[in-house]
mmCIF file of C-alpha atoms in Angstrom:
data_model
loop_
_atom_site.group_PDB
_atom_site.id
_atom_site.type_symbol
_atom_site.label_atom_id
_atom_site.label_comp_id
_atom_site.label_asym_id
_atom_site.label_seq_id
_atom_site.Cartn_x
_atom_site.Cartn_y
_atom_site.Cartn_z
ATOM 1 C CA UNK A 102 249.514 20.392 -53.401
ATOM 2 C CA UNK A 103 247.983 20.020 -56.850
ATOM 3 C CA UNK A 104 249.956 20.954 -59.938
ATOM 4 C CA UNK A 105 248.656 23.080 -62.806
ATOM 5 C CA UNK A 106 250.082 23.057 -66.321
ATOM 6 C CA UNK A 107 249.780 26.132 -68.522
ATOM 7 C CA UNK A 108 252.450 27.443 -70.854
ATOM 8 C CA UNK A 109 252.675 31.239 -70.481
ATOM 9 C CA UNK A 110 253.601 31.477 -74.164
ATOM 10 C CA UNK A 111 250.647 29.442 -75.472
ATOM 11 C CA UNK A 112 248.889 31.693 -78.032
ATOM 12 C CA UNK A 113 245.402 31.139 -76.592
ATOM 13 C CA UNK A 114 246.623 31.916 -73.076
ATOM 14 C CA UNK A 115 248.479 35.035 -74.246
ATOM 15 C CA UNK A 116 245.330 36.408 -75.871
ATOM 16 C CA UNK A 117 243.045 35.528 -72.965
ATOM 17 C CA UNK A 118 244.532 34.194 -69.713
ATOM 18 C CA UNK A 119 241.316 34.679 -67.737
ATOM 19 C CA UNK A 120 239.695 31.264 -68.373
ATOM 20 C CA UNK A 121 242.813 29.588 -66.939
ATOM 21 C CA UNK A 122 242.712 31.905 -63.933
ATOM 22 C CA UNK A 123 239.043 31.104 -63.353
ATOM 23 C CA UNK A 124 239.615 27.332 -63.459
ATOM 24 C CA UNK A 125 242.543 27.601 -61.043
ATOM 25 C CA UNK A 126 240.786 29.954 -58.651
ATOM 26 C CA UNK A 127 237.612 27.863 -58.542
ATOM 27 C CA UNK A 128 239.537 24.769 -57.441
ATOM 28 C CA UNK A 129 241.570 26.425 -54.683
ATOM 29 C CA UNK A 130 243.667 29.481 -53.868
ATOM 30 C CA UNK A 131 247.168 27.966 -54.273
ATOM 31 C CA UNK A 132 248.663 25.635 -56.861
ATOM 32 C CA UNK A 133 252.097 24.639 -58.075
ATOM 33 C CA UNK A 134 252.388 26.211 -61.533
ATOM 34 C CA UNK A 135 254.548 23.596 -63.223
ATOM 35 C CA UNK A 136 255.985 25.801 -65.984
ATOM 36 C CA UNK A 137 257.283 28.303 -63.408
ATOM 37 C CA UNK A 138 258.217 25.714 -60.799
ATOM 38 C CA UNK A 139 256.668 27.713 -57.983
ATOM 39 C CA UNK A 140 253.499 27.981 -55.959
ATOM 40 C CA UNK A 141 251.035 30.512 -57.384
ATOM 41 C CA UNK A 142 248.203 32.365 -55.639
ATOM 42 C CA UNK A 143 245.084 33.036 -57.719
ATOM 43 C CA UNK A 144 242.398 34.379 -55.376
ATOM 44 C CA UNK A 145 242.175 37.945 -54.115
ATOM 45 C CA UNK A 146 242.394 37.104 -50.416
ATOM 46 C CA UNK A 147 245.640 35.127 -50.781
ATOM 47 C CA UNK A 148 247.246 37.613 -53.175
ATOM 48 C CA UNK A 149 246.363 40.584 -50.951
ATOM 49 C CA UNK A 150 247.631 38.759 -47.856
ATOM 50 C CA UNK A 151 250.944 37.849 -49.505
ATOM 51 C CA UNK A 152 251.458 41.404 -50.773
ATOM 52 C CA UNK A 153 251.289 42.667 -47.193
ATOM 53 C CA UNK A 154 252.923 39.788 -45.304
ATOM 54 C CA UNK A 155 256.353 40.933 -44.108
ATOM 55 C CA UNK A 156 257.507 37.305 -43.980
ATOM 56 C CA UNK A 157 257.723 37.631 -47.780
ATOM 57 C CA UNK A 158 259.743 40.104 -49.828
ATOM 58 C CA UNK A 159 261.331 40.927 -53.162
ATOM 59 C CA UNK A 160 265.007 40.783 -52.268
ATOM 60 C CA UNK A 161 266.656 37.375 -52.903
ATOM 61 C CA UNK A 162 268.123 35.647 -49.852
ATOM 62 C CA UNK A 163 271.452 35.217 -51.642
ATOM 63 C CA UNK A 164 273.197 37.866 -53.752
ATOM 64 C CA UNK A 165 271.876 38.095 -57.293
ATOM 65 C CA UNK A 166 274.351 36.374 -59.608
ATOM 66 C CA UNK A 167 274.465 35.237 -63.200
ATOM 67 C CA UNK A 168 276.693 34.638 -66.205
ATOM 68 C CA UNK A 169 279.336 37.200 -67.135
ATOM 69 C CA UNK A 170 277.433 38.415 -70.184
ATOM 70 C CA UNK A 171 274.629 39.629 -67.883
ATOM 71 C CA UNK A 172 276.897 41.730 -65.643
ATOM 72 C CA UNK A 173 275.577 45.196 -66.683
ATOM 73 C CA UNK A 174 271.940 44.143 -66.159
ATOM 74 C CA UNK A 175 272.728 42.436 -62.848
ATOM 75 C CA UNK A 176 274.482 45.582 -61.612
ATOM 76 C CA UNK A 177 271.298 47.594 -62.122
ATOM 77 C CA UNK A 178 269.111 44.895 -60.547
ATOM 78 C CA UNK A 179 271.270 44.615 -57.422
ATOM 79 C CA UNK A 180 270.759 48.298 -56.646
ATOM 80 C CA UNK A 181 267.106 48.584 -57.686
ATOM 81 C CA UNK A 182 264.438 49.854 -55.312
ATOM 82 C CA UNK A 183 262.106 47.198 -56.730
ATOM 83 C CA UNK A 184 264.389 44.393 -55.536
ATOM 84 C CA UNK A 185 265.165 45.905 -52.114
ATOM 85 C CA UNK A 186 263.808 45.357 -48.619
ATOM 86 C CA UNK A 187 264.211 47.489 -45.468
ATOM 87 C CA UNK A 188 266.324 49.243 -44.432
ATOM 88 C CA UNK A 189 267.644 49.870 -47.968
ATOM 89 C CA UNK A 190 264.134 49.989 -49.441
ATOM 90 C CA UNK A 191 262.990 52.478 -46.790
ATOM 91 C CA UNK A 192 265.859 54.843 -47.564
ATOM 92 C CA UNK A 193 265.514 54.677 -51.354
ATOM 93 C CA UNK A 194 261.722 54.958 -51.382
ATOM 94 C CA UNK A 195 261.793 57.973 -49.061
ATOM 95 C CA UNK A 196 264.050 59.777 -51.521
ATOM 96 C CA UNK A 197 261.913 58.864 -54.537
ATOM 97 C CA UNK A 198 258.691 59.923 -52.805
ATOM 98 C CA UNK A 199 259.936 63.496 -52.797
ATOM 99 C CA UNK A 200 258.978 63.666 -56.468
ATOM 100 C CA UNK A 201 255.644 61.901 -56.087
ATOM 101 C CA UNK A 202 253.876 64.186 -53.644
ATOM 102 C CA UNK A 203 250.255 65.014 -54.412
ATOM 103 C CA UNK A 204 251.224 68.568 -55.294
ATOM 104 C CA UNK A 205 254.049 67.506 -57.590
ATOM 105 C CA UNK A 206 251.755 65.122 -59.466
ATOM 106 C CA UNK A 207 248.961 67.703 -59.735
ATOM 107 C CA UNK A 208 251.432 70.247 -61.125
ATOM 108 C CA UNK A 209 252.044 67.928 -64.100
ATOM 109 C CA UNK A 210 248.391 68.042 -65.216
ATOM 110 C CA UNK A 211 248.507 71.114 -67.503
ATOM 111 C CA UNK A 212 251.551 69.759 -69.319
ATOM 112 C CA UNK A 213 249.941 66.335 -69.765
ATOM 113 C CA UNK A 214 246.755 67.919 -71.127
ATOM 114 C CA UNK A 215 248.718 69.983 -73.653
ATOM 115 C CA UNK A 216 250.750 66.916 -74.632
ATOM 116 C CA UNK A 217 247.606 64.865 -75.276
ATOM 117 C CA UNK A 218 246.182 67.542 -77.560
ATOM 118 C CA UNK A 219 249.478 67.913 -79.439
ATOM 119 C CA UNK A 220 249.732 64.169 -80.016
ATOM 120 C CA UNK A 221 246.173 64.036 -81.358
ATOM 121 C CA UNK A 222 246.890 67.035 -83.596
ATOM 122 C CA UNK A 223 249.768 65.016 -85.068
ATOM 123 C CA UNK A 224 247.714 61.897 -85.856
ATOM 124 C CA UNK A 225 248.138 60.950 -89.524
ATOM 125 C CA UNK A 226 245.133 60.908 -91.811
ATOM 126 C CA UNK A 227 243.298 57.590 -91.881
ATOM 127 C CA UNK A 228 244.379 54.751 -89.616
ATOM 128 C CA UNK A 229 246.588 55.337 -86.615
ATOM 129 C CA UNK A 230 248.236 52.961 -84.154
ATOM 130 C CA UNK A 231 247.210 54.494 -80.841
ATOM 131 C CA UNK A 232 249.679 52.332 -78.933
ATOM 132 C CA UNK A 233 252.702 54.018 -80.508
ATOM 133 C CA UNK A 234 251.173 57.412 -81.380
ATOM 134 C CA UNK A 235 249.414 58.094 -78.072
ATOM 135 C CA UNK A 236 249.491 55.455 -75.323
ATOM 136 C CA UNK A 237 253.292 55.240 -75.363
ATOM 137 C CA UNK A 238 254.018 58.914 -75.877
ATOM 138 C CA UNK A 239 251.958 60.300 -72.988
ATOM 139 C CA UNK A 240 253.699 58.396 -70.166
ATOM 140 C CA UNK A 241 257.231 58.314 -71.572
ATOM 141 C CA UNK A 242 257.353 62.056 -72.226
ATOM 142 C CA UNK A 243 255.745 62.772 -68.846
ATOM 143 C CA UNK A 244 258.298 60.691 -66.938
ATOM 144 C CA UNK A 245 261.122 62.316 -68.899
ATOM 145 C CA UNK A 246 259.823 65.713 -67.777
ATOM 146 C CA UNK A 247 259.492 64.589 -64.171
ATOM 147 C CA UNK A 248 263.034 63.287 -63.987
ATOM 148 C CA UNK A 249 264.489 66.056 -66.100
ATOM 149 C CA UNK A 250 265.694 63.855 -68.958
ATOM 150 C CA UNK A 251 265.521 65.519 -72.403
ATOM 151 C CA UNK A 252 262.351 64.574 -74.276
ATOM 152 C CA UNK A 253 264.502 64.036 -77.362
ATOM 153 C CA UNK A 254 265.807 60.912 -75.597
ATOM 154 C CA UNK A 255 262.323 59.355 -75.351
ATOM 155 C CA UNK A 256 262.683 56.890 -78.239
ATOM 156 C CA UNK A 257 266.127 55.793 -77.078
ATOM 157 C CA UNK A 258 264.824 55.310 -73.550
ATOM 158 C CA UNK A 259 261.980 53.189 -74.914
ATOM 159 C CA UNK A 260 264.397 50.917 -76.742
ATOM 160 C CA UNK A 261 266.540 50.468 -73.629
ATOM 161 C CA UNK A 262 263.503 49.926 -71.434
ATOM 162 C CA UNK A 263 261.910 47.312 -73.691
ATOM 163 C CA UNK A 264 265.174 45.355 -73.844
ATOM 164 C CA UNK A 265 265.615 45.398 -70.063
ATOM 165 C CA UNK A 266 261.991 44.610 -69.203
ATOM 166 C CA UNK A 267 262.042 41.618 -71.581
ATOM 167 C CA UNK A 268 264.137 39.852 -68.934
ATOM 168 C CA UNK A 269 260.978 39.363 -66.866
ATOM 169 C CA UNK A 270 258.974 37.837 -69.707
ATOM 170 C CA UNK A 271 258.351 34.165 -70.350
ATOM 171 C CA UNK A 272 260.539 32.590 -73.016
ATOM 172 C CA UNK A 273 263.688 34.512 -72.078
ATOM 173 C CA UNK A 274 266.668 33.474 -74.251
ATOM 174 C CA UNK A 275 270.375 34.213 -74.632
ATOM 175 C CA UNK A 276 269.441 36.822 -77.246
ATOM 176 C CA UNK A 277 267.117 38.460 -74.695
ATOM 177 C CA UNK A 278 269.882 38.473 -72.091
ATOM 178 C CA UNK A 279 272.485 39.980 -74.391
ATOM 179 C CA UNK A 280 270.075 42.701 -75.517
ATOM 180 C CA UNK A 281 269.214 43.506 -71.882
ATOM 181 C CA UNK A 282 272.880 43.649 -70.892
ATOM 182 C CA UNK A 283 273.702 45.931 -73.828
ATOM 183 C CA UNK A 284 270.766 48.214 -73.021
ATOM 184 C CA UNK A 285 271.731 48.302 -69.336
ATOM 185 C CA UNK A 286 275.299 49.303 -70.165
ATOM 186 C CA UNK A 287 274.202 52.051 -72.572
ATOM 187 C CA UNK A 288 271.457 53.314 -70.241
ATOM 188 C CA UNK A 289 273.883 53.438 -67.289
ATOM 189 C CA UNK A 290 276.541 55.233 -69.344
ATOM 190 C CA UNK A 291 274.014 57.830 -70.509
ATOM 191 C CA UNK A 292 272.834 58.456 -66.959
ATOM 192 C CA UNK A 293 276.378 58.765 -65.596
ATOM 193 C CA UNK A 294 277.054 61.492 -68.131
ATOM 194 C CA UNK A 295 273.697 63.162 -67.574
ATOM 195 C CA UNK A 296 274.087 63.070 -63.787
ATOM 196 C CA UNK A 297 277.491 64.695 -64.122
ATOM 197 C CA UNK A 298 275.961 67.482 -66.209
ATOM 198 C CA UNK A 299 273.206 67.932 -63.626
ATOM 199 C CA UNK A 300 275.793 68.231 -60.881
ATOM 200 C CA UNK A 301 277.246 71.191 -62.767
ATOM 201 C CA UNK A 302 273.870 72.643 -63.786
ATOM 202 C CA UNK A 303 271.085 71.649 -61.361
ATOM 203 C CA UNK A 304 267.478 71.721 -62.519
ATOM 204 C CA UNK A 305 264.019 71.544 -61.002
ATOM 205 C CA UNK A 306 263.656 67.775 -61.376
ATOM 206 C CA UNK A 307 263.942 64.473 -59.546
ATOM 207 C CA UNK A 308 267.444 63.635 -60.754
ATOM 208 C CA UNK A 309 268.711 66.903 -59.297
ATOM 209 C CA UNK A 310 266.942 66.105 -56.015
ATOM 210 C CA UNK A 311 268.511 62.642 -55.883
ATOM 211 C CA UNK A 312 271.960 64.097 -56.585
ATOM 212 C CA UNK A 313 271.454 66.601 -53.770
ATOM 213 C CA UNK A 314 270.452 63.773 -51.418
ATOM 214 C CA UNK A 315 273.578 61.833 -52.356
ATOM 215 C CA UNK A 316 275.782 64.849 -51.724
ATOM 216 C CA UNK A 317 274.096 65.581 -48.392
ATOM 217 C CA UNK A 318 275.114 62.191 -47.049
ATOM 218 C CA UNK A 319 271.811 60.328 -47.222
ATOM 219 C CA UNK A 320 273.796 57.273 -48.303
ATOM 220 C CA UNK A 321 272.598 57.103 -51.905
ATOM 221 C CA UNK A 322 275.518 55.504 -53.724
ATOM 222 C CA UNK A 323 276.294 56.325 -57.381
ATOM 223 C CA UNK A 324 275.142 52.830 -58.404
ATOM 224 C CA UNK A 325 271.901 53.282 -56.456
ATOM 225 C CA UNK A 326 271.347 56.663 -58.087
ATOM 226 C CA UNK A 327 271.700 55.170 -61.566
ATOM 227 C CA UNK A 328 269.547 52.119 -60.764
ATOM 228 C CA UNK A 329 266.834 54.312 -59.243
ATOM 229 C CA UNK A 330 266.715 56.566 -62.303
ATOM 230 C CA UNK A 331 266.521 53.531 -64.602
ATOM 231 C CA UNK A 332 263.730 51.988 -62.529
ATOM 232 C CA UNK A 333 261.711 55.206 -62.538
ATOM 233 C CA UNK A 334 262.129 55.711 -66.261
ATOM 234 C CA UNK A 335 261.239 52.085 -67.022
ATOM 235 C CA UNK A 336 258.433 51.584 -64.516
ATOM 236 C CA UNK A 337 257.203 55.146 -65.004
ATOM 237 C CA UNK A 338 255.906 54.382 -68.464
ATOM 238 C CA UNK A 339 255.803 50.614 -69.103
ATOM 239 C CA UNK A 340 252.683 49.900 -67.040
ATOM 240 C CA UNK A 341 250.862 53.087 -68.047
ATOM 241 C CA UNK A 342 251.360 52.408 -71.759
ATOM 242 C CA UNK A 343 249.395 49.189 -71.464
ATOM 243 C CA UNK A 344 246.928 50.489 -68.901
ATOM 244 C CA UNK A 345 245.959 53.080 -71.520
ATOM 245 C CA UNK A 346 246.060 50.634 -74.431
ATOM 246 C CA UNK A 347 244.081 47.925 -72.651
ATOM 247 C CA UNK A 348 241.675 50.540 -71.345
ATOM 248 C CA UNK A 349 240.947 52.052 -74.769
ATOM 249 C CA UNK A 350 240.487 48.575 -76.213
ATOM 250 C CA UNK A 351 238.008 47.701 -73.456
ATOM 251 C CA UNK A 352 236.027 50.925 -73.869
ATOM 252 C CA UNK A 353 235.761 50.427 -77.626
ATOM 253 C CA UNK A 354 235.042 46.688 -77.465
ATOM 254 C CA UNK A 355 232.268 47.142 -74.885
ATOM 255 C CA UNK A 356 230.744 50.223 -76.501
ATOM 256 C CA UNK A 357 231.159 52.184 -73.285
ATOM 257 C CA UNK A 358 230.000 55.721 -73.965
ATOM 258 C CA UNK A 359 231.883 58.957 -73.261
ATOM 259 C CA UNK A 360 229.517 59.730 -70.385
ATOM 260 C CA UNK A 361 231.548 57.258 -68.319
ATOM 261 C CA UNK A 362 234.593 59.500 -68.768
ATOM 262 C CA UNK A 363 232.831 62.558 -67.330
ATOM 263 C CA UNK A 364 234.438 64.068 -64.193
ATOM 264 C CA UNK A 365 231.869 62.570 -61.809
ATOM 265 C CA UNK A 366 232.335 59.049 -63.171
ATOM 266 C CA UNK A 367 235.849 58.752 -64.500
ATOM 267 C CA UNK A 368 237.565 57.642 -61.287
ATOM 268 C CA UNK A 369 235.293 54.603 -61.005
ATOM 269 C CA UNK A 370 235.757 53.881 -64.724
ATOM 270 C CA UNK A 371 239.542 53.952 -64.368
ATOM 271 C CA UNK A 372 239.474 51.575 -61.405
ATOM 272 C CA UNK A 373 237.248 49.194 -63.339
ATOM 273 C CA UNK A 374 239.569 49.359 -66.367
ATOM 274 C CA UNK A 375 242.548 48.571 -64.143
ATOM 275 C CA UNK A 376 240.676 45.705 -62.489
ATOM 276 C CA UNK A 377 239.282 44.268 -65.696
ATOM 277 C CA UNK A 378 242.482 44.057 -67.767
ATOM 278 C CA UNK A 379 245.599 45.199 -65.872
ATOM 279 C CA UNK A 380 249.008 45.612 -67.527
ATOM 280 C CA UNK A 381 250.907 43.408 -65.036
ATOM 281 C CA UNK A 382 249.581 39.936 -64.252
ATOM 282 C CA UNK A 383 252.264 38.372 -62.067
ATOM 283 C CA UNK A 384 254.535 39.580 -59.269
ATOM 284 C CA UNK A 385 256.791 37.310 -57.222
ATOM 285 C CA UNK A 386 257.951 37.161 -53.603
ATOM 286 C CA UNK A 387 260.476 35.149 -51.577
ATOM 287 C CA UNK A 388 259.621 33.615 -48.212
ATOM 288 C CA UNK A 389 261.958 34.944 -45.508
ATOM 289 C CA UNK A 390 260.651 32.620 -42.809
ATOM 290 C CA UNK A 391 258.426 29.585 -42.538
ATOM 291 C CA UNK A 392 254.851 30.718 -43.121
ATOM 292 C CA UNK A 393 251.503 29.029 -43.607
ATOM 293 C CA UNK A 394 249.228 30.599 -46.218
ATOM 294 C CA UNK A 395 245.911 29.032 -47.292
ATOM 295 C CA UNK A 396 246.982 25.704 -45.797
ATOM 296 C CA UNK A 397 250.369 25.580 -47.537
ATOM 297 C CA UNK A 398 253.618 25.864 -45.592
ATOM 298 C CA UNK A 399 256.246 27.992 -47.309
ATOM 299 C CA UNK A 400 259.855 27.341 -46.331
ATOM 300 C CA UNK A 401 262.525 30.011 -46.143
ATOM 301 C CA UNK A 402 263.736 30.744 -49.682
ATOM 302 C CA UNK A 403 260.590 29.488 -51.451
ATOM 303 C CA UNK A 404 259.319 31.724 -54.221
ATOM 304 C CA UNK A 405 255.634 32.430 -54.758
ATOM 305 C CA UNK A 406 253.839 33.941 -57.752
ATOM 306 C CA UNK A 407 251.057 36.425 -57.056
ATOM 307 C CA UNK A 408 248.575 36.426 -59.936
ATOM 308 C CA UNK A 409 247.336 40.019 -59.922
ATOM 309 C CA UNK A 410 245.222 39.516 -63.033
ATOM 310 C CA UNK A 411 243.477 36.513 -61.468
ATOM 311 C CA UNK A 412 242.910 38.242 -58.125
ATOM 312 C CA UNK A 413 241.202 41.127 -59.927
ATOM 313 C CA UNK A 414 238.510 38.807 -61.260
ATOM 314 C CA UNK A 415 237.741 36.981 -58.051
ATOM 315 C CA UNK A 416 233.933 36.588 -57.816
ATOM 316 C CA UNK A 417 234.237 36.601 -54.027
ATOM 317 C CA UNK A 418 234.823 40.349 -54.303
ATOM 318 C CA UNK A 419 233.395 41.324 -57.702
ATOM 319 C CA UNK A 420 230.090 39.758 -58.808
ATOM 320 C CA UNK A 421 230.140 38.696 -62.469
ATOM 321 C CA UNK A 422 233.854 39.590 -62.614
ATOM 322 C CA UNK A 423 234.324 38.891 -66.341
ATOM 323 C CA UNK A 424 231.924 41.713 -67.213
ATOM 324 C CA UNK A 425 233.274 45.239 -67.567
ATOM 325 C CA UNK A 426 231.028 47.452 -65.463
ATOM 326 C CA UNK A 427 232.157 51.042 -64.809
ATOM 327 C CA UNK A 428 229.194 51.497 -62.445
ATOM 328 C CA UNK A 429 230.689 49.082 -59.898
ATOM 329 C CA UNK A 430 231.430 50.520 -56.468
ATOM 330 C CA UNK A 431 235.185 50.970 -56.177
ATOM 331 C CA UNK A 432 236.908 48.049 -54.440
ATOM 332 C CA UNK A 433 240.666 47.940 -53.971
ATOM 333 C CA UNK A 434 242.223 45.921 -56.799
ATOM 334 C CA UNK A 435 245.772 44.572 -56.989
ATOM 335 C CA UNK A 436 246.843 46.164 -60.276
ATOM 336 C CA UNK A 437 249.474 48.354 -58.586
ATOM 337 C CA UNK A 438 250.532 45.717 -56.060
ATOM 338 C CA UNK A 439 250.217 46.381 -52.360
ATOM 339 C CA UNK A 440 252.017 46.605 -49.077
ATOM 340 C CA UNK A 441 255.589 47.827 -48.891
ATOM 341 C CA UNK A 442 256.069 47.642 -52.663
ATOM 342 C CA UNK A 443 252.844 49.364 -53.695
ATOM 343 C CA UNK A 444 253.649 51.174 -56.933
ATOM 344 C CA UNK A 445 255.113 54.573 -56.110
ATOM 345 C CA UNK A 446 253.926 55.900 -59.475
ATOM 346 C CA UNK A 447 250.280 54.815 -59.119
ATOM 347 C CA UNK A 448 248.975 58.384 -58.578
ATOM 348 C CA UNK A 449 250.791 59.545 -61.707
ATOM 349 C CA UNK A 450 249.456 56.612 -63.757
ATOM 350 C CA UNK A 451 245.909 57.348 -62.631
ATOM 351 C CA UNK A 452 246.335 61.037 -63.465
ATOM 352 C CA UNK A 453 247.591 60.207 -66.951
ATOM 353 C CA UNK A 454 244.576 57.949 -67.534
ATOM 354 C CA UNK A 455 242.227 60.558 -66.057
ATOM 355 C CA UNK A 456 243.443 63.128 -68.579
ATOM 356 C CA UNK A 457 244.378 61.075 -71.648
ATOM 357 C CA UNK A 458 241.171 59.049 -71.972
ATOM 358 C CA UNK A 459 238.572 61.883 -71.916
ATOM 359 C CA UNK A 460 240.699 64.072 -74.190
ATOM 360 C CA UNK A 461 241.078 61.249 -76.730
ATOM 361 C CA UNK A 462 237.367 60.361 -76.824
ATOM 362 C CA UNK A 463 236.327 64.021 -76.845
ATOM 363 C CA UNK A 464 238.673 64.899 -79.707
ATOM 364 C CA UNK A 465 237.846 61.693 -81.616
ATOM 365 C CA UNK A 466 234.106 61.118 -80.975
ATOM 366 C CA UNK A 467 233.825 58.546 -83.784
ATOM 367 C CA UNK A 468 236.869 56.534 -82.695
ATOM 368 C CA UNK A 469 236.568 52.889 -83.737
ATOM 369 C CA UNK A 470 238.804 49.863 -84.118
ATOM 370 C CA UNK A 471 240.356 49.370 -87.554
ATOM 371 C CA UNK A 472 241.153 45.724 -86.765
ATOM 372 C CA UNK A 473 240.836 43.422 -83.746
ATOM 373 C CA UNK A 474 243.815 44.199 -81.486
ATOM 374 C CA UNK A 475 246.075 41.351 -80.358
ATOM 375 C CA UNK A 476 248.104 41.013 -77.180
ATOM 376 C CA UNK A 477 251.859 40.651 -77.421
ATOM 377 C CA UNK A 478 253.606 37.479 -76.297
ATOM 378 C CA UNK A 479 255.105 39.149 -73.224
ATOM 379 C CA UNK A 480 253.636 37.406 -70.175
ATOM 380 C CA UNK A 481 253.757 38.184 -67.228
ATOM 381 C CA UNK A 482 253.018 41.590 -68.704
ATOM 382 C CA UNK A 483 249.721 41.870 -70.549
ATOM 383 C CA UNK A 484 249.606 44.501 -73.234
ATOM 384 C CA UNK A 485 248.702 44.965 -76.876
ATOM 385 C CA UNK A 486 251.162 44.695 -79.734
ATOM 386 C CA UNK A 487 249.247 47.429 -81.592
ATOM 387 C CA UNK A 488 245.955 49.315 -81.348
ATOM 388 C CA UNK A 489 244.959 50.359 -84.850
ATOM 389 C CA UNK A 490 241.952 52.662 -85.017
ATOM 390 C CA UNK A 491 240.080 55.071 -87.255
ATOM 391 C CA UNK A 492 240.132 58.297 -85.187
ATOM 392 C CA UNK A 493 237.528 60.175 -87.202
#
């Protein structure tokens, strides 16, 4: 197998990884990515197949271990739905799906609409950083409401989340690990106290539902309850923040008019935004058995990187894939994963985009970039460090 070299922290790659993806994909579906030390899949067919192949999964074959200073973070990871496989995954996901029914998501719409208008009302005069003032606030406050966590905790939750999620980014250091462990310990302690208060005073929220499931003997342990709440709070906003930020950047940079955000067209526009510049570019799997994919034989325990951002620009499925075209017929992209681990919050993320984008461009019809936005050095996530605009 051929080997590719590309530092995930190289500034040119961080700002635009797509030329590298195109070169890799054109030469073959699978390569050894030297900097990660694992085989990587770049084309849509291979990525989609690996997402759905039950010979591959997220849960490590040996218990997750690490140095003592990482103990609080490792405790959360060991009990996370994201790192689980059946039967544990089946049980945890079934409980979480109680909050993500179509009706439950639809019921959030009026509150999201009102939130979007309030945030725009609060924009300062002159320049505004939409990433912090709008793109971050919409999903983090919405997920707080869904779980029942006080909205006043939103900024604290963001700090904890950013510290924990940094563990998945390239260039992880001892400082990163200590910050993640500290955030994990504080986040877990907060949730233990909050769960105790919810036991005494139940509410109409997901945390109360998960507590009830635990008490009714559905084998949700206290550690699983805490890890599930942390995952939902982290994953419930991290991807949507950058889906909104990347999407607004794309709409402004391409001069896409507000007519593409009209009710009859917006669903196709959102899918094209998610395809064109998704917030998550890499997801990994372990091989649980020997398997041959695209001519390569994976051995039990091998890890494989699925390049979601590369798969979304595969010309075999999308003609002229580097062009943003909201008129494209909708084709299933890989931005929310697939198979058993398809993102449970995808319907909520799409709803937030469906509401937040038209409201923003309707309220700010002369919205324009104040400076060229730059992407943060956070691969395998792909999101802006700021999005400074003139709203009026």
